[in-house]
Short mmCIF file of C-alpha atoms in Angstrom, two decimals:
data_model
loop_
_atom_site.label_atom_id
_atom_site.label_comp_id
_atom_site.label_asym_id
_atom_site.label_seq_id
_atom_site.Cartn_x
_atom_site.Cartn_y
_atom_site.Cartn_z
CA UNK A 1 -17.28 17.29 13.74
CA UNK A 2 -18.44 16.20 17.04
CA UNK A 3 -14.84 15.10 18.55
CA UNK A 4 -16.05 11.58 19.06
CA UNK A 5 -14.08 9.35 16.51
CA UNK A 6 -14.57 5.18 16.45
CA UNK A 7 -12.32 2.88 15.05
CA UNK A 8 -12.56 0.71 12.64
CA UNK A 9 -14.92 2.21 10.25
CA UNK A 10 -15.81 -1.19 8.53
CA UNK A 11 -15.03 -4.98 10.03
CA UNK A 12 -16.12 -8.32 8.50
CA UNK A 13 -15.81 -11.08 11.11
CA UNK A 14 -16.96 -14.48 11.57
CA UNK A 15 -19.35 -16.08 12.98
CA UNK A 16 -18.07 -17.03 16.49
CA UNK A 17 -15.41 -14.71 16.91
CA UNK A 18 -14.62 -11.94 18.83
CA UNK A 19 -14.44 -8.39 18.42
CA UNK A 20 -13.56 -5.00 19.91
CA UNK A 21 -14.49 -2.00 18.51
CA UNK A 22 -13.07 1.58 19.99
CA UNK A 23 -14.26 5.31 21.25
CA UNK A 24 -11.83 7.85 21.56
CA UNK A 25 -14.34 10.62 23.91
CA UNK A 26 -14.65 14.31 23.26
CA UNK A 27 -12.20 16.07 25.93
CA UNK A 28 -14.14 17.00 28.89
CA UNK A 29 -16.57 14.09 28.70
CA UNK A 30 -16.95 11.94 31.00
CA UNK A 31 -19.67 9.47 29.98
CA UNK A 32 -19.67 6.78 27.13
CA UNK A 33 -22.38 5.17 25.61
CA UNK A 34 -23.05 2.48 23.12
CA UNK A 35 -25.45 2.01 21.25
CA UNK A 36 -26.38 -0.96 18.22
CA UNK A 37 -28.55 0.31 15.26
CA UNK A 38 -29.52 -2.43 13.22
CA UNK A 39 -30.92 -1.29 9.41
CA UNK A 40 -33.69 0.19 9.35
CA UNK A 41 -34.13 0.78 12.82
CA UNK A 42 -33.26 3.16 15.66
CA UNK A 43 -30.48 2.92 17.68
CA UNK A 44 -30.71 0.38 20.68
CA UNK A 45 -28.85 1.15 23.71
CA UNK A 46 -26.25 -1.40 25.09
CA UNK A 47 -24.29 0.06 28.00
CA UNK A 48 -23.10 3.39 29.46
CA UNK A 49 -19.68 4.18 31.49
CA UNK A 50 -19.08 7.00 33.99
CA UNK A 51 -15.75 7.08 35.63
CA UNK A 52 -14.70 3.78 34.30
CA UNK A 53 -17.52 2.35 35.90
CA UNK A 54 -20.80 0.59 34.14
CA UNK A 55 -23.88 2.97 35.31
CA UNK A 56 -26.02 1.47 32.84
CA UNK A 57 -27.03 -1.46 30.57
CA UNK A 58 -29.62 -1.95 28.02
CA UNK A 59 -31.03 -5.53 27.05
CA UNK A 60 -28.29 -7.10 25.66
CA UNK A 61 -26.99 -10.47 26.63
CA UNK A 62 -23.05 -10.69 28.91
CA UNK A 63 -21.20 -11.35 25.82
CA UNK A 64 -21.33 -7.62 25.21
CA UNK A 65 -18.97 -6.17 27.45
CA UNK A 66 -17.22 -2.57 27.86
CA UNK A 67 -14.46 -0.65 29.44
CA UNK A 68 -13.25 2.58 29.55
CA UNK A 69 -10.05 3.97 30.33
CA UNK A 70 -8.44 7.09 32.87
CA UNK A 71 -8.45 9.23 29.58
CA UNK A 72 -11.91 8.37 28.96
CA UNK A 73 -11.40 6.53 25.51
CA UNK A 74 -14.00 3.63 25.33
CA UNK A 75 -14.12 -0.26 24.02
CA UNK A 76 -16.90 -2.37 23.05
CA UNK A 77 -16.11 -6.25 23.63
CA UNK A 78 -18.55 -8.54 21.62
CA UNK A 79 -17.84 -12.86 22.25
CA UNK A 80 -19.09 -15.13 20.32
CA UNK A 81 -20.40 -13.22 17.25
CA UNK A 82 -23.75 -13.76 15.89
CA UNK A 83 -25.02 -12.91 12.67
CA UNK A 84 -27.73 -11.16 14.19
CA UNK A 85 -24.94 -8.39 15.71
CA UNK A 86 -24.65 -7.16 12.00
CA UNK A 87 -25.23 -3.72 12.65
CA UNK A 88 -23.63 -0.28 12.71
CA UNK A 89 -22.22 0.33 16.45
CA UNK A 90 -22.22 4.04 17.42
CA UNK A 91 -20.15 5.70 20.87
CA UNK A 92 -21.83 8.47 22.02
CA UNK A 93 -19.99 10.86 24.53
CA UNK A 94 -21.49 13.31 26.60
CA UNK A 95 -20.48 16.02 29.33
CA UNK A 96 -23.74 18.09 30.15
CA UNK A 97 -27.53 18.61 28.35
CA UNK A 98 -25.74 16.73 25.35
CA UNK A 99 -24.87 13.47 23.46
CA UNK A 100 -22.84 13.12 20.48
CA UNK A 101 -22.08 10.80 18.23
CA UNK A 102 -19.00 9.34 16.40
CA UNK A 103 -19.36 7.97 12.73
CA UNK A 104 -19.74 4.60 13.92
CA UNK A 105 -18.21 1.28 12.94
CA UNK A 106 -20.37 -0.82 10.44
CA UNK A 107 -19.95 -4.62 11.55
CA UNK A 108 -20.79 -7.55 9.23
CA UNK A 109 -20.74 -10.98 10.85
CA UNK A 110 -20.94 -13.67 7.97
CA UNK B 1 -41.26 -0.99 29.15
CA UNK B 2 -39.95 2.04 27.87
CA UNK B 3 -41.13 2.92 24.14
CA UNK B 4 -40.50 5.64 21.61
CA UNK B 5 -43.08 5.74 19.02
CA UNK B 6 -42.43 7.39 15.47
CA UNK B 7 -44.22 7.47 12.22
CA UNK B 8 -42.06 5.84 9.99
CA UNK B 9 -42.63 7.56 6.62
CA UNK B 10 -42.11 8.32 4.16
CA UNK B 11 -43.29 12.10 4.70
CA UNK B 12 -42.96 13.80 1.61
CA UNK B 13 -43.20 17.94 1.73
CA UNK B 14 -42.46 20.21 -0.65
CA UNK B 15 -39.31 22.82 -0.80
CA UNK B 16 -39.75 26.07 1.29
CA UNK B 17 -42.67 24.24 3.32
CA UNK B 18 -43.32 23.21 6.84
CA UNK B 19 -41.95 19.50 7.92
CA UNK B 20 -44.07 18.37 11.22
CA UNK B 21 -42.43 15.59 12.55
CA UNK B 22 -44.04 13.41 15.82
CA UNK B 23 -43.29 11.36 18.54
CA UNK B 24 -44.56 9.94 21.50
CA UNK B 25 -43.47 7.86 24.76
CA UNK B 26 -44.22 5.68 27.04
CA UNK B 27 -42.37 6.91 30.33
CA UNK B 28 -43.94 9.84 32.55
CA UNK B 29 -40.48 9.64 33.99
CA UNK B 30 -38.84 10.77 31.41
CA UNK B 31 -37.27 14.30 31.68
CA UNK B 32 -35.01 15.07 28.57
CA UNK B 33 -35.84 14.83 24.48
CA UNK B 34 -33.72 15.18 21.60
CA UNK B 35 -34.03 14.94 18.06
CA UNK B 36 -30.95 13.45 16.01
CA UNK B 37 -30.84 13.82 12.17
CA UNK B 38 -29.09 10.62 10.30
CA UNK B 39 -28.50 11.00 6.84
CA UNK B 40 -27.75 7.58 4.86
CA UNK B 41 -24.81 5.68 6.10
CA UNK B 42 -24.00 8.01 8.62
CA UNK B 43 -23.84 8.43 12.27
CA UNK B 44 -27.11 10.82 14.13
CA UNK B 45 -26.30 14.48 14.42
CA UNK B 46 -27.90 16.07 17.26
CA UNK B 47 -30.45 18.92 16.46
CA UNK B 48 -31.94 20.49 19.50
CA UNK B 49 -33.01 18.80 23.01
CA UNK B 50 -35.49 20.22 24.70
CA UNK B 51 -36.22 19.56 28.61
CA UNK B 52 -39.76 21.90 29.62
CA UNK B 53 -42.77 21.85 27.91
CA UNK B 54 -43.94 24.64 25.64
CA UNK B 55 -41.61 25.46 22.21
CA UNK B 56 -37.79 25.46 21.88
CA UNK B 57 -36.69 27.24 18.66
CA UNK B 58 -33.32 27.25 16.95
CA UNK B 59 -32.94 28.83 13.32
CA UNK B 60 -35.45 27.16 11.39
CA UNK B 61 -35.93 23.88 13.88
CA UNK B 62 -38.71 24.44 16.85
CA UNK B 63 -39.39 21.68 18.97
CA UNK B 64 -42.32 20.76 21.13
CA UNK B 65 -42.82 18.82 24.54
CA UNK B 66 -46.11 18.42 25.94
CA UNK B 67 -45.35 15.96 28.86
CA UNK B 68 -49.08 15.43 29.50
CA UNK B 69 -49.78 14.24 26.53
CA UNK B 70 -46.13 12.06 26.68
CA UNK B 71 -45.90 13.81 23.10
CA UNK B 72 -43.22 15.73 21.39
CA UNK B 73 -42.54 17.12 17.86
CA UNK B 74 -40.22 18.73 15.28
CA UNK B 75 -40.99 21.32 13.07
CA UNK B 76 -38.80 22.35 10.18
CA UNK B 77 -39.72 25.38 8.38
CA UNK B 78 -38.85 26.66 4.78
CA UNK B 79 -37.65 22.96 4.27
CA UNK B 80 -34.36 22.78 2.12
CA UNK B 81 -33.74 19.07 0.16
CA UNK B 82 -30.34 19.17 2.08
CA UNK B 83 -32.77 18.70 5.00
CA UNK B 84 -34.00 15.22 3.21
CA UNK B 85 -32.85 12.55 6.15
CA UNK B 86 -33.88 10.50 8.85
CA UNK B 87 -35.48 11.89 12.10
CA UNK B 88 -35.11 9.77 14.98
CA UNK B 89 -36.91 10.65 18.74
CA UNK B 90 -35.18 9.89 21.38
CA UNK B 91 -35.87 10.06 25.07
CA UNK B 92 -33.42 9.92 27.99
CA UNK B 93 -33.88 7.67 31.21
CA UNK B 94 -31.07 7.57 32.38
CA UNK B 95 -29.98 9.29 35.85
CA UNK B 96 -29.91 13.28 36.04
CA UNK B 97 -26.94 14.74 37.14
CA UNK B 98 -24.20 12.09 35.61
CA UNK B 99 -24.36 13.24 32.19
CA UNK B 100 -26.43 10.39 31.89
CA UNK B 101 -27.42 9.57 28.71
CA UNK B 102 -29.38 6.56 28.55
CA UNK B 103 -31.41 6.99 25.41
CA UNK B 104 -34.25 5.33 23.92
CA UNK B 105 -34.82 5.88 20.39
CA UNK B 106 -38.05 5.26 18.16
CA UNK B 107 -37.16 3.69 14.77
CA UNK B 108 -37.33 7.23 12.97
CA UNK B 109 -39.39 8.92 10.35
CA UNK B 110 -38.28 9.28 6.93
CA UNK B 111 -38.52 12.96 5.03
CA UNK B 112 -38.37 13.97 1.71
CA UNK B 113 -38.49 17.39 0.48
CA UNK B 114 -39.56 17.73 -2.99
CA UNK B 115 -37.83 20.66 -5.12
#
């Protein structure tokens, strides 16, 4: 158990709408990252929060959007689904050397 | 551009054997490496992270950065099928002293351990 835990586990949405998948952080940690792994391949990085602020973003177009919160629980805000954003989205949380992982959400756009 | 470079398998090694995994970068930058394991359908589990070159050992896991080279490697020894997963490099670029954990990850290598 890393103390990172995402929610939902599963969604099916479709194409064109909106989504928002959550992080609750392991206490003490202070940074958030997501990530979007894709089958077959490694995880890609999207965006990283410190102090409720974006410190970081990976190639991913605007309709990908964040937030986290005072207690440093986490959202991931995708518009205008794609099929393409298929994928299983992963938090990280960190406080230190190390990153962990939650379980992840598995997305299916159809 | 920053790129993480794995073989992607499958490697197949036999039970009780040694499992030599590889990776290499693109970034003379970079200053931190970690190895995740991801079993099927599930989320990477970190297994060590190593940060100078030479050998970092835990239990039966040692890994190896050679920064020079931009190279860095896993080895598993007296390999266990429960070990049978995904190995995915990953190299962090993100700014020291935040925590920050901006990773890039190569596309992972495959391993098999025969009983």
């Amino acid at each position: 158990e890393t103390g990172v835990t995402q929610s939902p586990t599963h969604l099916i949405k479709t194409r064109g709408q909106q989504v928002t998948l959550r992080c609750s952080s392991q206490s003490g940690h202070n940074t958030v990252s997501w990530y979007q792994q894709a089958l077959g391949q490694g995880p890609q990085f999207i965006f990283q929060y410190y102090r409720e602020e974006e410190n970081g973003r990976g190639n991913f177009p605007p309709r990908f959007s964040g937030l986290q919160f005072p207690n440093y629980s986490s959202e991931l805000n995708v518009n205008a689904l794609e099929l393409d954003d298929s994928a299983l989205y992963l938090c990280a949380s960190g406080g230190g050397t190390e990153a962990f992982f939650g379980q992840g959400t598995r997305l299916t756009v159809v | 551009q920053k790129e993480v470079e794995q073989n992607s398998g499958p490697l197949s090694v036999p039970e009780g054997a040694i499992a030599s995994l590889n990776c290499t970068y693109s970034d003379r930058g970079s200053q931190s490496f970690f190895w995740y394991r991801q079993y099927s359908g599930k989320s990477p589990e970190l297994i060590m992270f190593i940060y100078s070159n030479g050998d970092k050992e835990d239990g039966r896991f040692t890994a190896q950065l050679n920064k020079a080279s931009q190279y860095v490697s896993l080895l598993i020894r007296d390999s266990q099928p429960s070990d049978s997963a995904t190995y995915l490099c990953a190299v962090n670029w993100g700014r020291s002293g935040a925590g920050s954990y901006q990773l890039t990850f190569g596309k992972g290598t495959k391993l098999s351990v025969i009983p």
